[in-house]
Amino acid sequence: MFPDPPDIPQADIDRCRETGDYRPVLFEWYKYVAMVCVSLACLGIESPALKKIKDEDYFILVGLINRCGRLMHSNVALSHEGKFGETTSILDRCIFESCVILGWLCRTSNDDRFNRYIANGLRTEIEFKAEIEKNIETRDKNQLKIEKRMLSSIDRCINDSGLSEEEISGTKKLPDLASMINATGKPRLQYLVGQRIGSHHVHGSWVSLGVHYLERDDSGIKGPRDHDCDTHVNQYVYIPLVVLDAMSAFCLFVFEDSADSKVLTDMLESIADEIFKINSEVIGDDFAGA
């Protein structure tokens, strides 16, 4: 079901040690985690090894895993020459959020958590529908063709959710990511690093401009930075580890027999160990006393 892990020649590892740049090796492990992610998403709901889970709930989990894997593949395509650091950082933030949501869905026991996830995405659609209908009313119910298409699209989306508009409006709101991280026992630092710092790149904050889009010339004047932003080595470490943790939560949640889930979680843990092993050389004595 899963692809073989990367077989990295010793010469490549030695070259990383000589240059101090471990991105080529970590890039291969990043690709592998992306492939494992997509493979796990292909685990069919008809598998006899799975618990009896509501179809729609299982599809949500599979969709989130597939989203993580596909966005990781996008980062692979963007950063295969080491560039596009400004863009891969944005995708990292998206992957991180999906992993947090996936972990929250799998690690908490709120009976309505899946409905809250569905409703959270549809409240905007209901508000949009109300605005369209209000505009139609102001024209004496003269509906434009584009409005008819948009209303049909919104109705299809709502109908496909299995919830009525009343149920969507009445469902409790989804907690914010900080609360989700706290509920799954993760430290506040994960929220600060993955969410708050990651959001700089999504929203284009002053910090983001300074990191990726502006630079000083020799006279100290700031101007637009050239297309030379590297994907940082930490991106090839942190995101795969977050994704591996989310996949482990999925396996522990969906399998009926703990022995079946342990086979997969042990495999995922072994992948994380390989990444940690390489990263230990990257960080060197960073965590030694100053």
PDB file of C-alpha atoms in Angstrom:
ATOM      1  CA  MET A   1       0.000   0.000   0.000  1.00  0.00           C
ATOM      2  CA  PHE A   2       2.832   2.387   0.812  1.00  0.00           C
ATOM      3  CA  PRO A   3       5.879   3.312  -1.273  1.00  0.00           C
ATOM      4  CA  ASP A   4       9.369   2.317  -0.197  1.00  0.00           C
ATOM      5  CA  PRO A   5      11.285   4.921   1.838  1.00  0.00           C
ATOM      6  CA  PRO A   6      14.052   6.856   0.110  1.00  0.00           C
ATOM      7  CA  ASP A   7      17.360   5.047  -0.253  1.00  0.00           C
ATOM      8  CA  ILE A   8      19.824   7.898   0.148  1.00  0.00           C
ATOM      9  CA  PRO A   9      23.429   7.104  -0.825  1.00  0.00           C
ATOM     10  CA  GLN A  10      26.047   7.711   1.843  1.00  0.00           C
ATOM     11  CA  ALA A  11      27.835   9.994  -0.603  1.00  0.00           C
ATOM     12  CA  ASP A  12      24.837  12.343  -0.592  1.00  0.00           C
ATOM     13  CA  ILE A  13      24.808  12.449   3.188  1.00  0.00           C
ATOM     14  CA  ASP A  14      28.546  13.122   3.247  1.00  0.00           C
ATOM     15  CA  ARG A  15      28.049  15.954   0.773  1.00  0.00           C
ATOM     16  CA  CYS A  16      25.436  17.505   3.055  1.00  0.00           C
ATOM     17  CA  ARG A  17      27.881  17.325   5.942  1.00  0.00           C
ATOM     18  CA  GLU A  18      30.581  18.981   3.854  1.00  0.00           C
ATOM     19  CA  THR A  19      28.360  21.832   2.663  1.00  0.00           C
ATOM     20  CA  GLY A  20      26.261  22.155   5.807  1.00  0.00           C
ATOM     21  CA  ASP A  21      23.139  22.095   3.612  1.00  0.00           C
ATOM     22  CA  TYR A  22      20.911  19.140   4.468  1.00  0.00           C
ATOM     23  CA  ARG A  23      17.991  20.250   2.325  1.00  0.00           C
ATOM     24  CA  PRO A  24      18.658  17.728  -0.504  1.00  0.00           C
ATOM     25  CA  VAL A  25      18.314  14.781   1.908  1.00  0.00           C
ATOM     26  CA  LEU A  26      15.407  16.239   3.870  1.00  0.00           C
ATOM     27  CA  PHE A  27      13.683  17.066   0.584  1.00  0.00           C
ATOM     28  CA  GLU A  28      13.623  13.338  -0.254  1.00  0.00           C
ATOM     29  CA  TRP A  29      12.010  12.532   3.100  1.00  0.00           C
ATOM     30  CA  TYR A  30       9.545  15.378   2.622  1.00  0.00           C
ATOM     31  CA  LYS A  31       8.514  13.848  -0.733  1.00  0.00           C
ATOM     32  CA  TYR A  32       8.167  10.461   0.909  1.00  0.00           C
ATOM     33  CA  VAL A  33       5.860  11.759   3.634  1.00  0.00           C
ATOM     34  CA  ALA A  34       3.722  13.382   0.932  1.00  0.00           C
ATOM     35  CA  MET A  35       3.453  10.031  -0.874  1.00  0.00           C
ATOM     36  CA  VAL A  36       2.565   8.184   2.336  1.00  0.00           C
ATOM     37  CA  CYS A  37      -0.076  10.815   3.027  1.00  0.00           C
ATOM     38  CA  VAL A  38      -1.767  10.336  -0.348  1.00  0.00           C
ATOM     39  CA  SER A  39      -1.516   6.546   0.004  1.00  0.00           C
ATOM     40  CA  LEU A  40      -3.224   6.627   3.398  1.00  0.00           C
ATOM     41  CA  ALA A  41      -5.992   8.798   1.944  1.00  0.00           C
ATOM     42  CA  CYS A  42      -6.756   5.947  -0.454  1.00  0.00           C
ATOM     43  CA  LEU A  43      -7.756   3.614   2.387  1.00  0.00           C
ATOM     44  CA  GLY A  44     -11.308   2.766   1.370  1.00  0.00           C
ATOM     45  CA  ILE A  45     -14.226   3.059   3.747  1.00  0.00           C
ATOM     46  CA  GLU A  46     -15.216  -0.496   2.822  1.00  0.00           C
ATOM     47  CA  SER A  47     -12.106  -1.912   4.554  1.00  0.00           C
ATOM     48  CA  PRO A  48     -13.120  -4.489   7.193  1.00  0.00           C
ATOM     49  CA  ALA A  49     -10.338  -3.185   9.459  1.00  0.00           C
ATOM     50  CA  LEU A  50     -12.123   0.139  10.017  1.00  0.00           C
ATOM     51  CA  LYS A  51     -14.504   1.067  12.804  1.00  0.00           C
ATOM     52  CA  LYS A  52     -18.114   1.792  11.973  1.00  0.00           C
ATOM     53  CA  ILE A  53     -17.752   5.471  11.163  1.00  0.00           C
ATOM     54  CA  LYS A  54     -20.374   7.649   9.549  1.00  0.00           C
ATOM     55  CA  ASP A  55     -19.543   7.847   5.848  1.00  0.00           C
ATOM     56  CA  GLU A  56     -19.506  11.636   5.707  1.00  0.00           C
ATOM     57  CA  ASP A  57     -17.243  11.834   8.760  1.00  0.00           C
ATOM     58  CA  TYR A  58     -14.769   9.432   7.200  1.00  0.00           C
ATOM     59  CA  PHE A  59     -14.781  11.370   3.929  1.00  0.00           C
ATOM     60  CA  ILE A  60     -13.913  14.544   5.837  1.00  0.00           C
ATOM     61  CA  LEU A  61     -10.874  12.847   7.386  1.00  0.00           C
ATOM     62  CA  VAL A  62      -9.774  11.412   4.054  1.00  0.00           C
ATOM     63  CA  GLY A  63     -10.256  14.789   2.390  1.00  0.00           C
ATOM     64  CA  LEU A  64      -8.066  16.504   4.977  1.00  0.00           C
ATOM     65  CA  ILE A  65      -5.324  13.888   4.606  1.00  0.00           C
ATOM     66  CA  ASN A  66      -5.480  14.147   0.835  1.00  0.00           C
ATOM     67  CA  ARG A  67      -5.324  17.957   1.074  1.00  0.00           C
ATOM     68  CA  CYS A  68      -2.145  17.725   3.153  1.00  0.00           C
ATOM     69  CA  GLY A  69      -0.543  15.287   0.729  1.00  0.00           C
ATOM     70  CA  ARG A  70      -1.439  17.274  -2.368  1.00  0.00           C
ATOM     71  CA  LEU A  71      -0.276  20.583  -0.902  1.00  0.00           C
ATOM     72  CA  MET A  72       2.989  18.903   0.074  1.00  0.00           C
ATOM     73  CA  HIS A  73       3.356  17.728  -3.525  1.00  0.00           C
ATOM     74  CA  SER A  74       2.790  21.324  -4.631  1.00  0.00           C
ATOM     75  CA  ASN A  75       5.629  22.386  -2.361  1.00  0.00           C
ATOM     76  CA  VAL A  76       7.792  19.661  -3.875  1.00  0.00           C
ATOM     77  CA  ALA A  77       7.113  21.029  -7.357  1.00  0.00           C
ATOM     78  CA  LEU A  78       7.810  24.600  -6.251  1.00  0.00           C
ATOM     79  CA  SER A  79      10.934  23.974  -4.190  1.00  0.00           C
ATOM     80  CA  HIS A  80      12.724  21.227  -6.105  1.00  0.00           C
ATOM     81  CA  GLU A  81      15.443  23.756  -6.957  1.00  0.00           C
ATOM     82  CA  GLY A  82      15.374  25.226  -3.471  1.00  0.00           C
ATOM     83  CA  LYS A  83      13.468  28.399  -4.371  1.00  0.00           C
ATOM     84  CA  PHE A  84       9.938  29.818  -3.876  1.00  0.00           C
ATOM     85  CA  GLY A  85      10.409  30.084  -0.115  1.00  0.00           C
ATOM     86  CA  GLU A  86       7.829  32.883   0.021  1.00  0.00           C
ATOM     87  CA  THR A  87       5.197  30.625  -1.564  1.00  0.00           C
ATOM     88  CA  THR A  88       6.023  27.354   0.175  1.00  0.00           C
ATOM     89  CA  SER A  89       5.677  29.210   3.487  1.00  0.00           C
ATOM     90  CA  ILE A  90       2.082  30.079   2.583  1.00  0.00           C
ATOM     91  CA  LEU A  91       1.300  26.467   1.709  1.00  0.00           C
ATOM     92  CA  ASP A  92       2.968  25.309   4.925  1.00  0.00           C
ATOM     93  CA  ARG A  93       0.491  27.385   6.912  1.00  0.00           C
ATOM     94  CA  CYS A  94      -2.410  25.745   5.023  1.00  0.00           C
ATOM     95  CA  ILE A  95      -1.016  22.260   5.657  1.00  0.00           C
ATOM     96  CA  PHE A  96      -0.505  23.048   9.336  1.00  0.00           C
ATOM     97  CA  GLU A  97      -4.117  24.171   9.776  1.00  0.00           C
ATOM     98  CA  SER A  98      -5.491  21.045   8.102  1.00  0.00           C
ATOM     99  CA  CYS A  99      -3.331  18.883  10.368  1.00  0.00           C
ATOM    100  CA  VAL A 100      -4.591  20.673  13.479  1.00  0.00           C
ATOM    101  CA  ILE A 101      -8.219  20.220  12.405  1.00  0.00           C
ATOM    102  CA  LEU A 102      -7.607  16.567  11.536  1.00  0.00           C
ATOM    103  CA  GLY A 103      -5.990  15.947  14.914  1.00  0.00           C
ATOM    104  CA  TRP A 104      -8.851  17.697  16.714  1.00  0.00           C
ATOM    105  CA  LEU A 105     -11.470  15.645  14.883  1.00  0.00           C
ATOM    106  CA  CYS A 106      -9.639  12.410  15.727  1.00  0.00           C
ATOM    107  CA  ARG A 107      -8.488  13.175  19.267  1.00  0.00           C
ATOM    108  CA  THR A 108     -11.544  14.836  20.828  1.00  0.00           C
ATOM    109  CA  SER A 109     -14.836  13.238  21.775  1.00  0.00           C
ATOM    110  CA  ASN A 110     -17.237  16.089  20.972  1.00  0.00           C
ATOM    111  CA  ASP A 111     -20.260  14.332  19.485  1.00  0.00           C
ATOM    112  CA  ASP A 112     -20.984  17.224  17.129  1.00  0.00           C
ATOM    113  CA  ARG A 113     -17.408  17.939  16.019  1.00  0.00           C
ATOM    114  CA  PHE A 114     -17.863  16.795  12.425  1.00  0.00           C
ATOM    115  CA  ASN A 115     -21.087  18.771  12.033  1.00  0.00           C
ATOM    116  CA  ARG A 116     -19.328  21.805  13.466  1.00  0.00           C
ATOM    117  CA  TYR A 117     -16.605  21.406  10.839  1.00  0.00           C
ATOM    118  CA  ILE A 118     -19.167  21.147   8.030  1.00  0.00           C
ATOM    119  CA  ALA A 119     -21.258  24.050   9.300  1.00  0.00           C
ATOM    120  CA  ASN A 120     -18.202  26.247   9.711  1.00  0.00           C
ATOM    121  CA  GLY A 121     -17.554  26.088   5.987  1.00  0.00           C
ATOM    122  CA  LEU A 122     -21.176  26.629   4.984  1.00  0.00           C
ATOM    123  CA  ARG A 123     -22.139  29.653   7.073  1.00  0.00           C
ATOM    124  CA  THR A 124     -20.475  31.898   4.515  1.00  0.00           C
ATOM    125  CA  GLU A 125     -22.475  30.232   1.750  1.00  0.00           C
ATOM    126  CA  ILE A 126     -25.732  30.857   3.625  1.00  0.00           C
ATOM    127  CA  GLU A 127     -24.832  34.511   4.159  1.00  0.00           C
ATOM    128  CA  PHE A 128     -23.909  34.844   0.485  1.00  0.00           C
ATOM    129  CA  LYS A 129     -27.219  33.238  -0.507  1.00  0.00           C
ATOM    130  CA  ALA A 130     -29.125  35.727   1.671  1.00  0.00           C
ATOM    131  CA  GLU A 131     -27.355  38.659   0.007  1.00  0.00           C
ATOM    132  CA  ILE A 132     -28.150  37.358  -3.474  1.00  0.00           C
ATOM    133  CA  GLU A 133     -31.802  36.835  -2.568  1.00  0.00           C
ATOM    134  CA  LYS A 134     -31.975  40.319  -1.045  1.00  0.00           C
ATOM    135  CA  ASN A 135     -30.649  41.823  -4.275  1.00  0.00           C
ATOM    136  CA  ILE A 136     -33.236  39.880  -6.254  1.00  0.00           C
ATOM    137  CA  GLU A 137     -35.986  41.246  -4.010  1.00  0.00           C
ATOM    138  CA  THR A 138     -34.881  44.836  -4.678  1.00  0.00           C
ATOM    139  CA  ARG A 139     -35.441  44.213  -8.384  1.00  0.00           C
ATOM    140  CA  ASP A 140     -39.003  42.968  -7.859  1.00  0.00           C
ATOM    141  CA  LYS A 141     -37.777  39.358  -7.891  1.00  0.00           C
ATOM    142  CA  ASN A 142     -36.124  39.790 -11.281  1.00  0.00           C
ATOM    143  CA  GLN A 143     -33.410  37.151 -11.076  1.00  0.00           C
ATOM    144  CA  LEU A 144     -30.245  37.466 -13.176  1.00  0.00           C
ATOM    145  CA  LYS A 145     -28.811  34.402 -14.897  1.00  0.00           C
ATOM    146  CA  ILE A 146     -25.604  34.630 -12.890  1.00  0.00           C
ATOM    147  CA  GLU A 147     -27.629  34.780  -9.673  1.00  0.00           C
ATOM    148  CA  LYS A 148     -29.544  31.676 -10.665  1.00  0.00           C
ATOM    149  CA  ARG A 149     -26.273  29.823 -11.253  1.00  0.00           C
ATOM    150  CA  MET A 150     -24.789  30.975  -7.959  1.00  0.00           C
ATOM    151  CA  LEU A 151     -27.886  30.028  -5.977  1.00  0.00           C
ATOM    152  CA  SER A 152     -27.946  26.591  -7.602  1.00  0.00           C
ATOM    153  CA  SER A 153     -24.277  26.094  -6.748  1.00  0.00           C
ATOM    154  CA  ILE A 154     -24.842  27.107  -3.114  1.00  0.00           C
ATOM    155  CA  ASP A 155     -27.882  24.814  -2.814  1.00  0.00           C
ATOM    156  CA  ARG A 156     -25.900  21.873  -4.213  1.00  0.00           C
ATOM    157  CA  CYS A 157     -23.127  22.506  -1.709  1.00  0.00           C
ATOM    158  CA  ILE A 158     -25.566  22.669   1.210  1.00  0.00           C
ATOM    159  CA  ASN A 159     -27.527  19.604   0.084  1.00  0.00           C
ATOM    160  CA  ASP A 160     -24.316  17.611  -0.283  1.00  0.00           C
ATOM    161  CA  SER A 161     -23.405  18.352   3.341  1.00  0.00           C
ATOM    162  CA  GLY A 162     -26.349  16.395   4.730  1.00  0.00           C
ATOM    163  CA  LEU A 163     -27.318  19.339   6.938  1.00  0.00           C
ATOM    164  CA  SER A 164     -30.219  21.727   6.487  1.00  0.00           C
ATOM    165  CA  GLU A 165     -29.741  25.495   6.546  1.00  0.00           C
ATOM    166  CA  GLU A 166     -31.420  25.566   9.955  1.00  0.00           C
ATOM    167  CA  GLU A 167     -29.045  22.908  11.297  1.00  0.00           C
ATOM    168  CA  ILE A 168     -26.043  24.755   9.895  1.00  0.00           C
ATOM    169  CA  SER A 169     -27.115  28.039  11.484  1.00  0.00           C
ATOM    170  CA  GLY A 170     -27.881  26.343  14.792  1.00  0.00           C
ATOM    171  CA  THR A 171     -24.691  24.315  15.041  1.00  0.00           C
ATOM    172  CA  LYS A 172     -22.091  25.417  17.566  1.00  0.00           C
ATOM    173  CA  LYS A 173     -19.156  27.273  16.041  1.00  0.00           C
ATOM    174  CA  LEU A 174     -15.867  25.506  15.430  1.00  0.00           C
ATOM    175  CA  PRO A 175     -13.215  26.371  18.046  1.00  0.00           C
ATOM    176  CA  ASP A 176     -10.237  28.439  16.937  1.00  0.00           C
ATOM    177  CA  LEU A 177      -6.938  26.703  16.212  1.00  0.00           C
ATOM    178  CA  ALA A 178      -5.429  27.688  19.560  1.00  0.00           C
ATOM    179  CA  SER A 179      -8.296  25.926  21.344  1.00  0.00           C
ATOM    180  CA  MET A 180      -7.990  22.883  19.071  1.00  0.00           C
ATOM    181  CA  ILE A 181      -4.275  22.605  19.772  1.00  0.00           C
ATOM    182  CA  ASN A 182      -4.880  22.930  23.492  1.00  0.00           C
ATOM    183  CA  ALA A 183      -7.667  20.314  23.369  1.00  0.00           C
ATOM    184  CA  THR A 184      -5.321  17.773  21.784  1.00  0.00           C
ATOM    185  CA  GLY A 185      -2.644  18.287  24.436  1.00  0.00           C
ATOM    186  CA  LYS A 186      -0.166  20.152  22.262  1.00  0.00           C
ATOM    187  CA  PRO A 187       1.900  23.014  23.716  1.00  0.00           C
ATOM    188  CA  ARG A 188       1.140  26.691  23.102  1.00  0.00           C
ATOM    189  CA  LEU A 189       4.445  26.901  21.211  1.00  0.00           C
ATOM    190  CA  GLN A 190       2.972  24.837  18.385  1.00  0.00           C
ATOM    191  CA  TYR A 191       0.249  27.435  17.920  1.00  0.00           C
ATOM    192  CA  LEU A 192       2.734  30.307  17.942  1.00  0.00           C
ATOM    193  CA  VAL A 193       5.090  28.668  15.445  1.00  0.00           C
ATOM    194  CA  GLY A 194       2.630  26.989  13.122  1.00  0.00           C
ATOM    195  CA  GLN A 195      -0.301  29.387  13.229  1.00  0.00           C
ATOM    196  CA  ARG A 196       0.759  32.866  14.320  1.00  0.00           C
ATOM    197  CA  ILE A 197       4.181  32.962  12.659  1.00  0.00           C
ATOM    198  CA  GLY A 198       2.854  31.030   9.664  1.00  0.00           C
ATOM    199  CA  SER A 199       0.118  33.622   9.268  1.00  0.00           C
ATOM    200  CA  HIS A 200       2.716  36.306   8.543  1.00  0.00           C
ATOM    201  CA  HIS A 201       3.245  34.693   5.149  1.00  0.00           C
ATOM    202  CA  VAL A 202      -0.452  34.253   4.396  1.00  0.00           C
ATOM    203  CA  HIS A 203      -1.457  37.817   5.249  1.00  0.00           C
ATOM    204  CA  GLY A 204       1.657  39.646   4.079  1.00  0.00           C
ATOM    205  CA  SER A 205       2.422  41.260   7.427  1.00  0.00           C
ATOM    206  CA  TRP A 206       5.309  43.663   7.979  1.00  0.00           C
ATOM    207  CA  VAL A 207       7.399  40.704   9.146  1.00  0.00           C
ATOM    208  CA  SER A 208       6.643  38.822   5.932  1.00  0.00           C
ATOM    209  CA  LEU A 209       7.616  41.793   3.765  1.00  0.00           C
ATOM    210  CA  GLY A 210      10.951  41.999   5.522  1.00  0.00           C
ATOM    211  CA  VAL A 211      11.648  38.295   5.183  1.00  0.00           C
ATOM    212  CA  HIS A 212      10.619  37.690   1.574  1.00  0.00           C
ATOM    213  CA  TYR A 213       9.719  40.812  -0.381  1.00  0.00           C
ATOM    214  CA  LEU A 214      11.997  43.723   0.588  1.00  0.00           C
ATOM    215  CA  GLU A 215      15.749  44.160   0.982  1.00  0.00           C
ATOM    216  CA  ARG A 216      18.174  47.002   1.636  1.00  0.00           C
ATOM    217  CA  ASP A 217      20.696  48.139  -0.923  1.00  0.00           C
ATOM    218  CA  ASP A 218      24.230  49.217  -0.033  1.00  0.00           C
ATOM    219  CA  SER A 219      22.992  52.683   0.881  1.00  0.00           C
ATOM    220  CA  GLY A 220      20.386  51.303   3.282  1.00  0.00           C
ATOM    221  CA  ILE A 221      17.389  52.063   1.055  1.00  0.00           C
ATOM    222  CA  LYS A 222      14.717  49.337   0.930  1.00  0.00           C
ATOM    223  CA  GLY A 223      13.431  48.064  -2.386  1.00  0.00           C
ATOM    224  CA  PRO A 224      11.783  44.976  -3.872  1.00  0.00           C
ATOM    225  CA  ARG A 225      13.680  41.753  -3.303  1.00  0.00           C
ATOM    226  CA  ASP A 226      14.567  39.620  -6.300  1.00  0.00           C
ATOM    227  CA  HIS A 227      13.219  36.108  -6.885  1.00  0.00           C
ATOM    228  CA  ASP A 228      15.808  34.472  -4.664  1.00  0.00           C
ATOM    229  CA  CYS A 229      13.937  33.260  -1.573  1.00  0.00           C
ATOM    230  CA  ASP A 230      15.091  29.802  -0.565  1.00  0.00           C
ATOM    231  CA  THR A 231      12.771  27.281   1.007  1.00  0.00           C
ATOM    232  CA  HIS A 232      14.202  27.066   4.520  1.00  0.00           C
ATOM    233  CA  VAL A 233      15.607  23.783   5.760  1.00  0.00           C
ATOM    234  CA  ASN A 234      13.220  23.876   8.742  1.00  0.00           C
ATOM    235  CA  GLN A 235      10.254  23.692   6.364  1.00  0.00           C
ATOM    236  CA  TYR A 236      11.426  20.235   5.274  1.00  0.00           C
ATOM    237  CA  VAL A 237      11.460  19.154   8.914  1.00  0.00           C
ATOM    238  CA  TYR A 238       8.549  20.772  10.707  1.00  0.00           C
ATOM    239  CA  ILE A 239       5.753  20.189   8.194  1.00  0.00           C
ATOM    240  CA  PRO A 240       6.472  16.465   7.633  1.00  0.00           C
ATOM    241  CA  LEU A 241       6.519  15.932  11.404  1.00  0.00           C
ATOM    242  CA  VAL A 242       3.189  17.729  11.840  1.00  0.00           C
ATOM    243  CA  VAL A 243       1.675  15.691   9.002  1.00  0.00           C
ATOM    244  CA  LEU A 244       3.014  12.416  10.406  1.00  0.00           C
ATOM    245  CA  ASP A 245       1.445  13.241  13.778  1.00  0.00           C
ATOM    246  CA  ALA A 246      -1.911  13.969  12.114  1.00  0.00           C
ATOM    247  CA  MET A 247      -1.756  10.697  10.183  1.00  0.00           C
ATOM    248  CA  SER A 248      -1.056   8.821  13.422  1.00  0.00           C
ATOM    249  CA  ALA A 249      -4.125  10.418  15.010  1.00  0.00           C
ATOM    250  CA  PHE A 250      -6.170   9.294  12.001  1.00  0.00           C
ATOM    251  CA  CYS A 251      -4.925   5.698  12.264  1.00  0.00           C
ATOM    252  CA  LEU A 252      -5.639   5.508  15.994  1.00  0.00           C
ATOM    253  CA  PHE A 253      -9.147   6.837  15.393  1.00  0.00           C
ATOM    254  CA  VAL A 254     -10.321   4.815  12.392  1.00  0.00           C
ATOM    255  CA  PHE A 255      -8.999   1.278  13.001  1.00  0.00           C
ATOM    256  CA  GLU A 256     -11.083  -1.181  14.987  1.00  0.00           C
ATOM    257  CA  ASP A 257      -8.149  -3.266  16.209  1.00  0.00           C
ATOM    258  CA  SER A 258      -5.359  -1.438  18.030  1.00  0.00           C
ATOM    259  CA  ALA A 259      -2.888  -3.954  16.578  1.00  0.00           C
ATOM    260  CA  ASP A 260      -3.756  -2.753  13.065  1.00  0.00           C
ATOM    261  CA  SER A 261      -3.322   0.897  13.957  1.00  0.00           C
ATOM    262  CA  LYS A 262      -0.037   0.136  15.743  1.00  0.00           C
ATOM    263  CA  VAL A 263       1.480  -1.293  12.562  1.00  0.00           C
ATOM    264  CA  LEU A 264       0.884   2.024  10.822  1.00  0.00           C
ATOM    265  CA  THR A 265       1.697   4.324  13.732  1.00  0.00           C
ATOM    266  CA  ASP A 266       4.981   2.445  14.261  1.00  0.00           C
ATOM    267  CA  MET A 267       5.795   2.984  10.578  1.00  0.00           C
ATOM    268  CA  LEU A 268       4.953   6.686  10.823  1.00  0.00           C
ATOM    269  CA  GLU A 269       7.030   6.992  13.985  1.00  0.00           C
ATOM    270  CA  SER A 270       9.996   5.373  12.255  1.00  0.00           C
ATOM    271  CA  ILE A 271       9.759   7.955   9.470  1.00  0.00           C
ATOM    272  CA  ALA A 272       9.718  10.737  12.049  1.00  0.00           C
ATOM    273  CA  ASP A 273      12.788   9.192  13.703  1.00  0.00           C
ATOM    274  CA  GLU A 274      14.686   9.373  10.391  1.00  0.00           C
ATOM    275  CA  ILE A 275      13.788  13.035   9.992  1.00  0.00           C
ATOM    276  CA  PHE A 276      14.764  13.764  13.602  1.00  0.00           C
ATOM    277  CA  LYS A 277      18.072  11.974  13.037  1.00  0.00           C
ATOM    278  CA  ILE A 278      18.958  14.202  10.088  1.00  0.00           C
ATOM    279  CA  ASN A 279      17.693  17.297  11.856  1.00  0.00           C
ATOM    280  CA  SER A 280      19.958  16.589  14.818  1.00  0.00           C
ATOM    281  CA  GLU A 281      22.891  17.246  12.487  1.00  0.00           C
ATOM    282  CA  VAL A 282      21.203  20.368  11.099  1.00  0.00           C
ATOM    283  CA  ILE A 283      20.708  21.972  14.513  1.00  0.00           C
ATOM    284  CA  GLY A 284      24.131  20.955  15.822  1.00  0.00           C
ATOM    285  CA  ASP A 285      24.661  22.616  19.203  1.00  0.00           C
ATOM    286  CA  ASP A 286      21.799  25.131  18.836  1.00  0.00           C
ATOM    287  CA  PHE A 287      20.240  23.909  22.070  1.00  0.00           C
ATOM    288  CA  ALA A 288      23.477  23.932  24.065  1.00  0.00           C
ATOM    289  CA  GLY A 289      24.018  26.580  26.704  1.00  0.00           C
ATOM    290  CA  ALA A 290      25.135  29.942  25.329  1.00  0.00           C
TER     291      ALA A 290
END
